[in-house]
Short mmCIF file of C-alpha atoms in Angstrom, two decimals:
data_model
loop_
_atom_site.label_atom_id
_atom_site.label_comp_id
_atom_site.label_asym_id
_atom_site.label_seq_id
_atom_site.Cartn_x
_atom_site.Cartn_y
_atom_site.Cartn_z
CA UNK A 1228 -130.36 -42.15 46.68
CA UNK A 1229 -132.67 -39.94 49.08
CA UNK A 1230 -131.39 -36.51 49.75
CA UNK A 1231 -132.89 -34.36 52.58
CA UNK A 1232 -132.87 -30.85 53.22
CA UNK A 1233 -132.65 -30.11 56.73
CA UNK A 1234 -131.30 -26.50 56.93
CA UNK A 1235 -131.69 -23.93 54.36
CA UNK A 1236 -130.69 -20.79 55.62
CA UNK A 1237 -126.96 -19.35 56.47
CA UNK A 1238 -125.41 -18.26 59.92
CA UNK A 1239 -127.67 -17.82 62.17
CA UNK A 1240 -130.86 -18.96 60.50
CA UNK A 1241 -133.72 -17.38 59.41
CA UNK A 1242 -135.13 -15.10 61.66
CA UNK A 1243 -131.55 -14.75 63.55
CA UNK A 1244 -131.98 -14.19 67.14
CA UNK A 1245 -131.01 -10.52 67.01
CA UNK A 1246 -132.16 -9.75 63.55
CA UNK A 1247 -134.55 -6.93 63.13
CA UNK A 1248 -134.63 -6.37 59.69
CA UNK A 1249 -138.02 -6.51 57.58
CA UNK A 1250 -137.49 -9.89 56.54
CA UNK A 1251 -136.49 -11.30 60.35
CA UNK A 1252 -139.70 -9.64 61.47
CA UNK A 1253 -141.99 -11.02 58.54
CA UNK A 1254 -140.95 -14.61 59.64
CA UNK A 1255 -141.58 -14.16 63.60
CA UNK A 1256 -145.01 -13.21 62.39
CA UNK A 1257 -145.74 -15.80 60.27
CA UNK A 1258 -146.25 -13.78 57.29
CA UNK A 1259 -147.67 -15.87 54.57
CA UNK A 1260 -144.77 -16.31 51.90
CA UNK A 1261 -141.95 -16.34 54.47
CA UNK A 1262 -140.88 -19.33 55.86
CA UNK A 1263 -138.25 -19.78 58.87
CA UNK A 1264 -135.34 -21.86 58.00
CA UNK A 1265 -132.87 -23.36 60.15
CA UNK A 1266 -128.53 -23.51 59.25
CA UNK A 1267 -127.66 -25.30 56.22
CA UNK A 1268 -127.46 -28.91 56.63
CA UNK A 1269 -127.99 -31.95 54.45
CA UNK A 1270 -128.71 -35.98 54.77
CA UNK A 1271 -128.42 -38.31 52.17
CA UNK A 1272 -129.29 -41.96 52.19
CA UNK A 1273 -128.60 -45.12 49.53
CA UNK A 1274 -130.71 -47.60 51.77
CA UNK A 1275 -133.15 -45.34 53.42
CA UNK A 1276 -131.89 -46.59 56.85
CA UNK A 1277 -128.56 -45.05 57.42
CA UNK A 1278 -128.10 -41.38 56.66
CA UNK A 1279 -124.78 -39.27 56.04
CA UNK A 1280 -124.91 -35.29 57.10
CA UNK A 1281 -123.16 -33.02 55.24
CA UNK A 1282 -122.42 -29.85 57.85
CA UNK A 1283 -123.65 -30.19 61.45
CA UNK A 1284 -125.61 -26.69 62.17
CA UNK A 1285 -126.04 -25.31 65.40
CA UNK A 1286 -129.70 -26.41 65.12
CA UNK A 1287 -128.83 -29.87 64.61
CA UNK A 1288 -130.96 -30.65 67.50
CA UNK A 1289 -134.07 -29.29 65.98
CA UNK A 1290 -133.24 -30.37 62.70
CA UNK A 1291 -133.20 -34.53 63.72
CA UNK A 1292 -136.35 -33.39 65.87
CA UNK A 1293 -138.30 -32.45 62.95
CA UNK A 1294 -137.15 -35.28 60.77
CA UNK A 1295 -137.80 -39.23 62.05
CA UNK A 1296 -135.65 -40.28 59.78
CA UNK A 1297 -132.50 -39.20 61.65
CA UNK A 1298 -134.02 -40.40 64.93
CA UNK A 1299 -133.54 -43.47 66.69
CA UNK A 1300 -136.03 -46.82 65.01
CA UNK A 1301 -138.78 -47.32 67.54
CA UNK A 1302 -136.68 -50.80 68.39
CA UNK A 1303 -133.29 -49.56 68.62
CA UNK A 1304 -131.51 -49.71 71.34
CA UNK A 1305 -131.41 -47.10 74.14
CA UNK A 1306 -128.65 -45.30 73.09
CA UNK A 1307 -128.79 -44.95 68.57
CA UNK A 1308 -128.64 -42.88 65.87
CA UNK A 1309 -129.48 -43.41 62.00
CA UNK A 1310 -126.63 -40.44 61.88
CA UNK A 1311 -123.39 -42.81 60.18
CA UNK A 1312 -121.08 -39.78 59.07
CA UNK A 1313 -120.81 -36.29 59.34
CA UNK A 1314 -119.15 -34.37 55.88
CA UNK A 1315 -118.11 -30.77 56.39
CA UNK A 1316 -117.67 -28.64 54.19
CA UNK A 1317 -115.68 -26.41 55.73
CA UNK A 1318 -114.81 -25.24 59.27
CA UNK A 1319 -117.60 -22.20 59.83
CA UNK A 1320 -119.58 -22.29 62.87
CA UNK A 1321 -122.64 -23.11 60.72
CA UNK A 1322 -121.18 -26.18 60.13
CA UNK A 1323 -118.97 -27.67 62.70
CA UNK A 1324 -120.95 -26.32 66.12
CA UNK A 1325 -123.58 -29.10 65.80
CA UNK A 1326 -120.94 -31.50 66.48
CA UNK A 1327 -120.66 -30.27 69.85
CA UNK A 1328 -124.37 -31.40 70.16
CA UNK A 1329 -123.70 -34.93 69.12
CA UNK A 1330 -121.36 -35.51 71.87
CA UNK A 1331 -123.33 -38.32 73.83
CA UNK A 1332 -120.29 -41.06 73.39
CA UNK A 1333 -122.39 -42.26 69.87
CA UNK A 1334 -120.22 -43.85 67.08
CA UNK A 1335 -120.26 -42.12 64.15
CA UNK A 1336 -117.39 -40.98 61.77
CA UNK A 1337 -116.57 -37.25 60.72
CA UNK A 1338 -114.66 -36.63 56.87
CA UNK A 1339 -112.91 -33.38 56.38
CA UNK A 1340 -110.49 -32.32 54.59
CA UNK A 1341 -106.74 -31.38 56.33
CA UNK A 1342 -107.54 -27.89 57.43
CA UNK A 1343 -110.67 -28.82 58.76
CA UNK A 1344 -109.81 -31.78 60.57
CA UNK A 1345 -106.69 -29.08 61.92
CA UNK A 1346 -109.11 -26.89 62.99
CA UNK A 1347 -111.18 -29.39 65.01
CA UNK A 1348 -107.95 -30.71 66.33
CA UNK A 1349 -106.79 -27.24 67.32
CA UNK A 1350 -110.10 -26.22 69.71
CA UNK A 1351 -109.83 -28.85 72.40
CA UNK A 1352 -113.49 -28.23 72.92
CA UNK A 1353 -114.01 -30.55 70.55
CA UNK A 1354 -112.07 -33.40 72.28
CA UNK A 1355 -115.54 -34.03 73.52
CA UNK A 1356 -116.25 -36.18 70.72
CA UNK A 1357 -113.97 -39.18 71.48
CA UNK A 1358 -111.86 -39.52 68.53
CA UNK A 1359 -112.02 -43.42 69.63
CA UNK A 1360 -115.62 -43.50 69.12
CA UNK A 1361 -116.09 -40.28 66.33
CA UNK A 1362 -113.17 -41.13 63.95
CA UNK A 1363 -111.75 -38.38 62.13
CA UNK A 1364 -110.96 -38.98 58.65
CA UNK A 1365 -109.26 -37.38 55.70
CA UNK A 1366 -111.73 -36.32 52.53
CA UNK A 1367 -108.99 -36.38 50.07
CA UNK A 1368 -109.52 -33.53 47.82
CA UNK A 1369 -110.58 -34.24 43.93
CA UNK A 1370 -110.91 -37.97 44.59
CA UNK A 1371 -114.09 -39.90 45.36
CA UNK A 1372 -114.67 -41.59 48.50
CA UNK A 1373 -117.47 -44.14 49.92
CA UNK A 1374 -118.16 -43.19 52.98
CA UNK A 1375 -118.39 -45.71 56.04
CA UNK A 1376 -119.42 -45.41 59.68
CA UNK A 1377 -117.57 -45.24 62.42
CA UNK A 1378 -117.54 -49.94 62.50
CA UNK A 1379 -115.95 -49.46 58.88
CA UNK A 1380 -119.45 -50.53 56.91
CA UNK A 1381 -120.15 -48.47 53.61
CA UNK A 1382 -122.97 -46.67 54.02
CA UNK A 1383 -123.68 -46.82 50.06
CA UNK A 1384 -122.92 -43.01 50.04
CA UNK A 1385 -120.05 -42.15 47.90
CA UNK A 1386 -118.62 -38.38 47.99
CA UNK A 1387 -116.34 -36.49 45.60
CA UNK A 1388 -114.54 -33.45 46.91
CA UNK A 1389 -113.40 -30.65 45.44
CA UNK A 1390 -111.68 -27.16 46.34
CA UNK A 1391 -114.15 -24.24 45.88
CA UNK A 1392 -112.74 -20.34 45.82
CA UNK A 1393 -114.18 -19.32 49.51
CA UNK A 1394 -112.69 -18.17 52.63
CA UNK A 1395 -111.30 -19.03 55.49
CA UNK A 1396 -113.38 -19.70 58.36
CA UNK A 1397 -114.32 -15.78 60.51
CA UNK A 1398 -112.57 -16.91 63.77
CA UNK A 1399 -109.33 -17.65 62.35
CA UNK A 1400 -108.56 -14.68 60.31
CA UNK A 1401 -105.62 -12.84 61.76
CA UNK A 1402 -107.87 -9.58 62.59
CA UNK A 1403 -104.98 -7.49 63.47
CA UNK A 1404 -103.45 -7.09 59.98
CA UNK A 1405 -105.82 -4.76 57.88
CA UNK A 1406 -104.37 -5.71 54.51
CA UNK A 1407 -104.49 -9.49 54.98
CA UNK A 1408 -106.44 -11.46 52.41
CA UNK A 1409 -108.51 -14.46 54.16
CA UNK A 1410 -109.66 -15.81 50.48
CA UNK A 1411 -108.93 -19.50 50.12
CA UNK A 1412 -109.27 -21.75 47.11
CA UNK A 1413 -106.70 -24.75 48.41
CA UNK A 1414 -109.33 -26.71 50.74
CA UNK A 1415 -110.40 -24.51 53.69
CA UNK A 1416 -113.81 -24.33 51.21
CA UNK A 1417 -115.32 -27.39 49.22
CA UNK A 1418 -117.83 -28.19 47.24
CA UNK A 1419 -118.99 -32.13 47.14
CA UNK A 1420 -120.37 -34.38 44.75
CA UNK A 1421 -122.74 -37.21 46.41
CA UNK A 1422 -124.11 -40.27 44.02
CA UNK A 1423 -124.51 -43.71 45.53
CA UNK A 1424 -122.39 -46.92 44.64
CA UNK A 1425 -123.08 -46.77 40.71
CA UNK A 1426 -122.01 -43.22 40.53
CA UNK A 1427 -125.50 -42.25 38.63
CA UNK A 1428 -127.46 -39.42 39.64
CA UNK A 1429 -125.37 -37.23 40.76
CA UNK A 1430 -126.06 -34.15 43.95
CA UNK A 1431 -123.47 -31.20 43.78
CA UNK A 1432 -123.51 -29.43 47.51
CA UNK A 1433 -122.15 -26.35 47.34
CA UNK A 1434 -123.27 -23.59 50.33
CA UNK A 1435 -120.13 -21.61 50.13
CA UNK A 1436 -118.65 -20.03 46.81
CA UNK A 1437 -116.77 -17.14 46.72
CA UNK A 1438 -116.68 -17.14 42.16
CA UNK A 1439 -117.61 -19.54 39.35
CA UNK A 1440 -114.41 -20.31 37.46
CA UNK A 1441 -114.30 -22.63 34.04
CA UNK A 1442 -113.35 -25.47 36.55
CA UNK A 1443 -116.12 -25.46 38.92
CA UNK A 1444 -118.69 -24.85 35.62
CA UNK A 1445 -116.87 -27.86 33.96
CA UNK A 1446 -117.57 -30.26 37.27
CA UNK A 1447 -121.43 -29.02 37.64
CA UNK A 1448 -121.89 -30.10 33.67
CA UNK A 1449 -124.37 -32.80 33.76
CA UNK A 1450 -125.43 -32.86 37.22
CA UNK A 1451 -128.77 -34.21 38.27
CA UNK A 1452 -129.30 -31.55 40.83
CA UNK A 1453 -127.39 -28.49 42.47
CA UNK A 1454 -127.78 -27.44 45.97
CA UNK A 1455 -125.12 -23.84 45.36
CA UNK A 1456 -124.67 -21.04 47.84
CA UNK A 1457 -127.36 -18.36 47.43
CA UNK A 1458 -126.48 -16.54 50.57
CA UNK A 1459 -126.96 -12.92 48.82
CA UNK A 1460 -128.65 -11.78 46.03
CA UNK A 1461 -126.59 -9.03 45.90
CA UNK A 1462 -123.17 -8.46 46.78
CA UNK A 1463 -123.41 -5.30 48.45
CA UNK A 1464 -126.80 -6.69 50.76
CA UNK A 1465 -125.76 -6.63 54.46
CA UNK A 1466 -124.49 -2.96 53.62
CA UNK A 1467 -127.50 -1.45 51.83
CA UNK A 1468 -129.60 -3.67 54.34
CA UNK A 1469 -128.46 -1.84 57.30
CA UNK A 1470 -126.82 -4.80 58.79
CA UNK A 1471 -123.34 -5.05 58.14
CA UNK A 1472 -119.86 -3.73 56.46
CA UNK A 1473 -118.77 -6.70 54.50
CA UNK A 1474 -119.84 -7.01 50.54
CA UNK A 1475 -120.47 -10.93 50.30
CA UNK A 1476 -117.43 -11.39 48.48
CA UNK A 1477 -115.23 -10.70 51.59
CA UNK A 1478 -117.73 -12.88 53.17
CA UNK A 1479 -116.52 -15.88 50.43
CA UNK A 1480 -119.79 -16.19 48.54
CA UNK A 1481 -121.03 -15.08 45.06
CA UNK A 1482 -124.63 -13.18 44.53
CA UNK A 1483 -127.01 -14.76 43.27
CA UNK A 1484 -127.59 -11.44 40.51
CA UNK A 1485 -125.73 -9.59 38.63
CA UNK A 1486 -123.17 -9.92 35.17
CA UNK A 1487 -120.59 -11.91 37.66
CA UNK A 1488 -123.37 -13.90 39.62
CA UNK A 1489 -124.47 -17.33 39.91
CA UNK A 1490 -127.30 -17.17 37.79
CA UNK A 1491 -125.42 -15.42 35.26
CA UNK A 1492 -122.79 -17.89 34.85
CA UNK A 1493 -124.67 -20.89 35.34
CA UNK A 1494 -127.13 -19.84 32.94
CA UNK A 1495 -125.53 -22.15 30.09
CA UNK A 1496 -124.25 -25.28 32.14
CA UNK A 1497 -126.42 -28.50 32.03
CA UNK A 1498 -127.84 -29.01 35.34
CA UNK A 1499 -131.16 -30.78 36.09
CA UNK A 1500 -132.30 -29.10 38.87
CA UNK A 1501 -131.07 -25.85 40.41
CA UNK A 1502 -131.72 -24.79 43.92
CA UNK A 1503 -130.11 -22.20 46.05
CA UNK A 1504 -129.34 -23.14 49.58
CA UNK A 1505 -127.11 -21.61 52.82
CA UNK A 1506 -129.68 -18.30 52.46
CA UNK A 1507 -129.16 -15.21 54.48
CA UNK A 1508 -131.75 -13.47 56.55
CA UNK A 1509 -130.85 -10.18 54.13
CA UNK A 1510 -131.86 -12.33 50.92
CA UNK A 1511 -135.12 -10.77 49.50
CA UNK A 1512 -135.56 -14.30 47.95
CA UNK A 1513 -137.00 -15.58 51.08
CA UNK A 1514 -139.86 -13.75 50.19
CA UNK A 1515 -142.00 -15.65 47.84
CA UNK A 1516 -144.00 -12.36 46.85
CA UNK A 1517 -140.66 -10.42 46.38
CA UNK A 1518 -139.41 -9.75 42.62
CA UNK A 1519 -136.19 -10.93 43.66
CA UNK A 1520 -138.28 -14.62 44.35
CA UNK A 1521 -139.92 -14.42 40.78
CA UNK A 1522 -136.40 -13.92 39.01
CA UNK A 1523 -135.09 -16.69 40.91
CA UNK A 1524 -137.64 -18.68 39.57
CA UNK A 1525 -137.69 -16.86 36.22
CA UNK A 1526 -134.22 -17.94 35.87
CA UNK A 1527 -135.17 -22.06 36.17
CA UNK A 1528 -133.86 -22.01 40.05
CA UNK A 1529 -135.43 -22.77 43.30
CA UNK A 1530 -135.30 -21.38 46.63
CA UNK A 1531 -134.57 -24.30 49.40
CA UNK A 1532 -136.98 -25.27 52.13
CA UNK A 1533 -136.27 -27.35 54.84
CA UNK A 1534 -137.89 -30.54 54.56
CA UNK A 1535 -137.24 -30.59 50.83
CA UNK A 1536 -136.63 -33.78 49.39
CA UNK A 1537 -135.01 -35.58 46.32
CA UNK A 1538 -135.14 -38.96 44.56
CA UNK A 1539 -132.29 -40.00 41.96
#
C-alpha cells in the first residue's frame, strides 16, 4: 500500500489568497523553514497503478500536476485518469470543490456517506459530474468497504469508516438562529481507516476532529500511521491571530496543545507514526524554526508536507 500526501494545509491553503498574517507572508517569500501547502488531500494505491483520493481540494488541479502518478500513462488513451475513486470525508469546500474540476465526462466513482452524498445531491451544480459516468455510492458507516471504480473492479483499496465528533459543513448552518449548535458526531464528519486487501498496515485519515473520546482512542490503537487534524495549535488561534472570531472548537477541530488536545490525549495510544495534516495558515507549526514546530516534534509527531510519502 502507497499512500501520498498531496495537500497538507486546511481551507484555503497555505499562504491563502487574502492572508496577511506573518506566517502567509513568510511563505510568499520563500522564507527558509516555511513551506506552501496546498488543501488537504490524499491518494492511496495497492498496485501502484490505480489510485483512490480521499477529499478533492480546490487545488486538485495543481495537486495531479505536481504528482505523475495521478496523471494520465504516457500510452493511455486521450481522454484517462489513474484517479479510480474519490472518498470524502465530509462535505466542506476543502473537500468536495475539486470535484467540480474533474468534470470532463471521466469515469470514476465517489463514496460518501448519506449526508454527504445529500449534500452533493442537493447543489445541482454538481449534476455536472454525470452520476451515469461518476457513480455515487454509500460509505456505510463503521463497516469496511473495498473500494471499486466506476466499471465495478476493486481497486485493492479497502476503507473503514467511522463517525468523528466535527461539524457540519459552514454553508449549511442555519445562520439566522444565534443559539443553534452545528456540532455533529452522526456522519456529517468521518474519520477512515485505509489498509489494502489483507487488512495489514493500517492508515487512519482523520483532517477534521472536533474531541478525542475513549472510542476514537480505542480505533487509533495499533495503527501503523495517523494522518489527524492539526488545523490549530491552539484553540483560541484565529482570535489571538488577528484573523477571526471562532475558537477552533466551533470550527469542529481539536488543538493540537493543551490538557484537552491531541497530543495530550494521544500521548498513550499505540500508533506507529503520527503526523498532523489539514494545517491552518494561523498554525505556528508551519514554521520549522518556531517552538511550537520543536514540541510537535518533541512530542513524537510530524508536521505534513505535500509530496510526503508512505510504504506499509
Amino acid at each position: 500500500m502507497r499512500v501520498k500526501i498531496i495537500g497538507s494545509a486546511a481551507g484555503g491553503g497555505f499562504p491563502q489568497w487574502n492572508c496577511n498574517y506573518r506566517l502567509s507572508r513568510a511563505a510568499r517569500t520563500c522564507m527558509p523553514g516555511v513551506q506552501s501547502r496546498t488543501q488537504s488531500s490524499v491518494a492511496a494505491s495497492a498496485d501502484g497503478t490505480g489510485w483512490v483520493l480521499f477529499n478533492a481540494s480546490p487545488d486538485i488541479r495543481q495537486q495531479i500536476a505536481q504528482t505523475p502518478d495521478l496523471q494520465p500513462a504516457a500510452d493511455a488513451p486521450r481522454r484517462s485518469t489513474s484517479i479510480r475513486a474519490v472518498v470524502l470525508t465530509n462535505a466542506d469546500v476543502d473537500h468536495v470543490a475539486g470535484l467540480l474540476s474533474l468534470r470532463e465526462r471521466q469515469p470514476f466513482a465517489i463514496y460518501a456517506t448519506a449526508q454527504v452524498l445529500a449534500t452533493l445531491k442537493t447543489n445541482s451544480i454538481f449534476n455536472v459530474l454525470d452520476p451515469a459516468i461518476v457513480p455515487r455510492r454509500l460509505l456505510a458507516p463503521t463497516q469496511e468497504m473495498a473500494i471499486c471504480g466506476a466499471d465495478g473492479h476493486p481497486t485493492g483499496v479497502v476503507v473503514g469508516s467511522f463517525p468523528v465528533p466535527g461539524k457540519v459543513a459552514l454553508y449549511l448552518e442555519q445562520r439566522g438562529d444565534p443559539d443553534a449548535d452545528f456540532s455533529s458526531g452522526t456522519g456529517d464528519t468521518i474519520g477512515v481507516r485505509i489498509s489494502g486487501a489483507d487488512g495489514l498496515g493500517a492508515v487512519f485519515y482523520v483532517p477534521g476532529c472536533a474531541r478525542i473520546d475513549a472510542a476514537l482512542r480505542e480505533r487509533l490503537a495499533g495503527a501503523a500511521c495517523l494522518l489527524f487534524d492539526g488545523t490549530f495549535y491552539t484553540d483560541d488561534e484565529m482570535i489571538t491571530a488577528g484573523v477571526g472570531q471562532k475558537t477552533g472548537a466551533r470550527m469542529g477541530h481539536i488543538a493540537m496543545s493543551g490538557e484537552a488536545g491531541s497530543i495530550a490525549a494521544l500521548a498513550d495510544v499505540k500508533i506507529g507514526r503520527r503526523i498532523f495534516i489539514h494545517v491552518n495558515n494561523t498554525n505556528p507549526v508551519l514554521d520549522e524554526s518556531s517552538a511550537e514546530h520543536a514540541a510537535v516534534k518533541a512530542a513524537d509527531w510530524e508536521v505534513a508536507a505535500d509530496g510526503m510519502e508512505m510504504e506499509f
